[in-house]
CSV table of C-alpha atoms in Angstrom, one decimal:
chain,number,residue,atom,x,y,z
A,16,MET,CA,-15.3,1.1,12.2
A,17,SER,CA,-15.7,3.6,9.4
A,18,VAL,CA,-13.9,3.2,6.2
A,19,LYS,CA,-13.8,6.0,3.6
A,20,GLU,CA,-12.6,5.7,0.1
A,21,TYR,CA,-10.5,7.9,-2.1
A,22,GLU,CA,-10.3,7.2,-5.9
A,23,GLY,CA,-11.9,3.8,-5.1
A,24,ILE,CA,-9.2,2.8,-2.6
A,25,LYS,CA,-10.4,2.2,1.0
A,26,ILE,CA,-8.6,4.2,3.7
A,27,PRO,CA,-9.1,2.4,7.0
A,28,TYR,CA,-10.2,4.1,10.2
A,29,SER,CA,-6.8,3.9,11.9
A,30,ILE,CA,-5.3,6.1,9.2
A,31,GLN,CA,-8.3,8.5,9.2
A,32,ILE,CA,-8.2,9.3,12.9
A,33,ARG,CA,-4.6,10.4,13.1
A,34,GLU,CA,-4.0,14.0,14.0
A,35,ASP,CA,-0.8,14.3,11.8
A,36,PHE,CA,-2.8,14.5,8.6
A,37,LEU,CA,-1.8,11.0,7.6
A,38,ASP,CA,-5.0,10.4,5.7
A,39,ARG,CA,-4.3,13.5,3.6
A,40,LYS,CA,-0.8,12.2,2.9
A,41,VAL,CA,-2.1,8.8,2.0
A,42,ARG,CA,-4.6,10.3,-0.4
A,43,ASN,CA,-1.7,12.2,-2.1
A,44,VAL,CA,0.2,8.9,-2.5
A,45,ILE,CA,-3.0,7.3,-3.9
A,46,LYS,CA,-3.5,10.1,-6.3
A,47,SER,CA,0.2,10.1,-7.5
A,48,SER,CA,0.2,6.3,-7.8
A,49,LEU,CA,-2.8,6.3,-10.1
A,50,LYS,CA,-1.0,8.9,-12.2
A,51,TYR,CA,2.1,6.7,-12.3
A,52,GLU,CA,4.3,9.5,-10.8
A,53,GLN,CA,7.8,8.1,-10.4
A,54,ASN,CA,8.4,9.4,-6.8
A,55,THR,CA,5.1,8.0,-5.4
A,56,LEU,CA,6.7,5.0,-3.8
A,57,LYS,CA,9.4,7.1,-2.1
A,58,ASP,CA,6.5,9.2,-0.7
A,59,PHE,CA,4.8,6.0,0.5
A,60,ILE,CA,8.1,5.0,2.2
A,61,LYS,CA,8.2,8.3,4.0
A,62,LEU,CA,4.8,7.5,5.5
A,63,THR,CA,6.0,4.3,7.0
A,64,ASP,CA,8.1,6.2,9.5
A,65,LYS,CA,4.9,7.8,10.8
A,66,VAL,CA,2.9,4.6,11.5
A,67,ASP,CA,3.0,1.7,14.0
A,68,GLY,CA,0.6,-1.0,15.1
A,69,GLU,CA,-2.7,-1.1,13.4
A,70,SER,CA,-1.9,1.9,11.1
A,71,SER,CA,1.1,-0.1,9.7
A,72,TYR,CA,-1.2,-3.0,8.8
A,73,ASP,CA,-3.7,-0.6,7.2
A,74,LEU,CA,-1.0,1.2,5.3
A,75,GLY,CA,0.0,-2.2,3.8
A,76,PHE,CA,-3.6,-2.7,2.8
A,77,VAL,CA,-3.7,0.6,1.0
A,78,LEU,CA,-0.5,-0.4,-0.9
A,79,THR,CA,-2.0,-3.7,-2.0
A,80,GLN,CA,-5.2,-1.9,-3.2
A,81,ILE,CA,-3.0,0.5,-5.2
A,82,ILE,CA,-1.2,-2.5,-6.8
A,83,ASN,CA,-4.6,-4.1,-7.6
A,84,ARG,CA,-5.7,-0.8,-9.3
A,85,ILE,CA,-2.6,-0.1,-11.4
A,86,GLY,CA,-1.4,-3.7,-12.0
A,87,GLU,CA,1.8,-5.5,-11.3
A,88,GLN,CA,3.7,-4.2,-14.3
A,89,LYS,CA,3.0,-0.5,-13.6
A,90,PHE,CA,3.9,-1.0,-9.9
A,91,ILE,CA,7.2,-2.7,-11.0
A,92,GLU,CA,8.0,0.3,-13.2
A,93,LEU,CA,7.5,2.6,-10.2
A,94,THR,CA,10.1,0.6,-8.2
A,95,ARG,CA,12.9,1.2,-10.7
A,96,ASN,CA,14.4,4.1,-8.8
A,97,LEU,CA,14.4,2.4,-5.4
A,98,ASN,CA,17.3,0.9,-3.6
A,99,SER,CA,17.3,-2.6,-2.1
A,100,ALA,CA,16.4,-1.4,1.4
A,101,GLU,CA,13.4,0.6,0.0
A,102,ARG,CA,12.3,-2.4,-2.0
A,103,LYS,CA,12.5,-4.7,1.0
A,104,LEU,CA,10.4,-2.3,3.0
A,105,LEU,CA,7.8,-2.2,0.3
A,106,LYS,CA,7.7,-6.0,0.1
A,107,ASN,CA,7.1,-6.1,3.9
A,108,TYR,CA,4.2,-3.8,3.6
A,109,ILE,CA,2.8,-5.7,0.7
A,110,GLU,CA,3.0,-8.9,2.7
A,111,VAL,CA,1.1,-7.3,5.6
A,112,GLY,CA,-1.5,-5.9,3.2
A,113,LEU,CA,-2.1,-9.3,1.7
A,114,GLU,CA,-2.2,-11.1,4.9
A,115,TYR,CA,-4.4,-8.7,7.0
A,116,GLY,CA,-6.2,-6.7,4.3
A,117,ASP,CA,-9.5,-7.4,2.7
A,118,ASN,CA,-8.5,-7.1,-0.9
A,119,ASN,CA,-11.3,-9.4,-2.1
A,120,HIS,CA,-13.9,-7.3,-0.2
A,121,ASP,CA,-15.6,-10.3,1.5
A,122,GLY,CA,-15.4,-8.7,5.0
A,123,GLU,CA,-12.6,-11.1,6.1
A,124,VAL,CA,-8.8,-10.7,6.2
A,125,ASP,CA,-7.4,-12.4,3.2
A,126,ASN,CA,-4.4,-14.3,4.7
A,127,GLU,CA,-2.7,-14.3,1.3
A,128,ARG,CA,1.0,-14.5,0.4
A,129,ILE,CA,3.0,-12.4,-2.0
A,130,GLU,CA,4.4,-15.3,-4.0
A,131,ASN,CA,0.8,-16.5,-4.7
A,132,VAL,CA,-0.7,-13.1,-5.6
A,133,TYR,CA,2.0,-11.0,-7.1
A,134,LYS,CA,4.5,-13.4,-8.6
A,135,LYS,CA,6.3,-10.7,-10.7
A,136,ILE,CA,6.5,-8.2,-7.8
A,137,ASN,CA,7.9,-11.0,-5.5
A,138,GLU,CA,10.7,-11.7,-8.0
A,139,ILE,CA,11.6,-8.0,-8.4
A,140,LEU,CA,11.5,-7.0,-4.7
């Protein structure tokens, strides 16, 4: 499987092959996240309606990579305008990204848990 990167964040194959321009939309979310744009997480949430199966897991992996790049505190700041349902959805995607993503780049899924990796985010979400 081919993985391409955008701004240093891996975009998995299941997102690249979609015919609905999902990879372009994901790149836009990455770009706005790295600029700390306030609506970026709402844009991410809109993408979750367009994925299922493997793409859902991979979208979670993209989200955890974004958090790793911008840091927990900046991510928390971006969640301020989200309601509780939106926060819960983000938490679910983070959990999937930590469990099934390869955030440490060792070629294996990480099988991590949010309470061990992102303690502050876990408390807020």
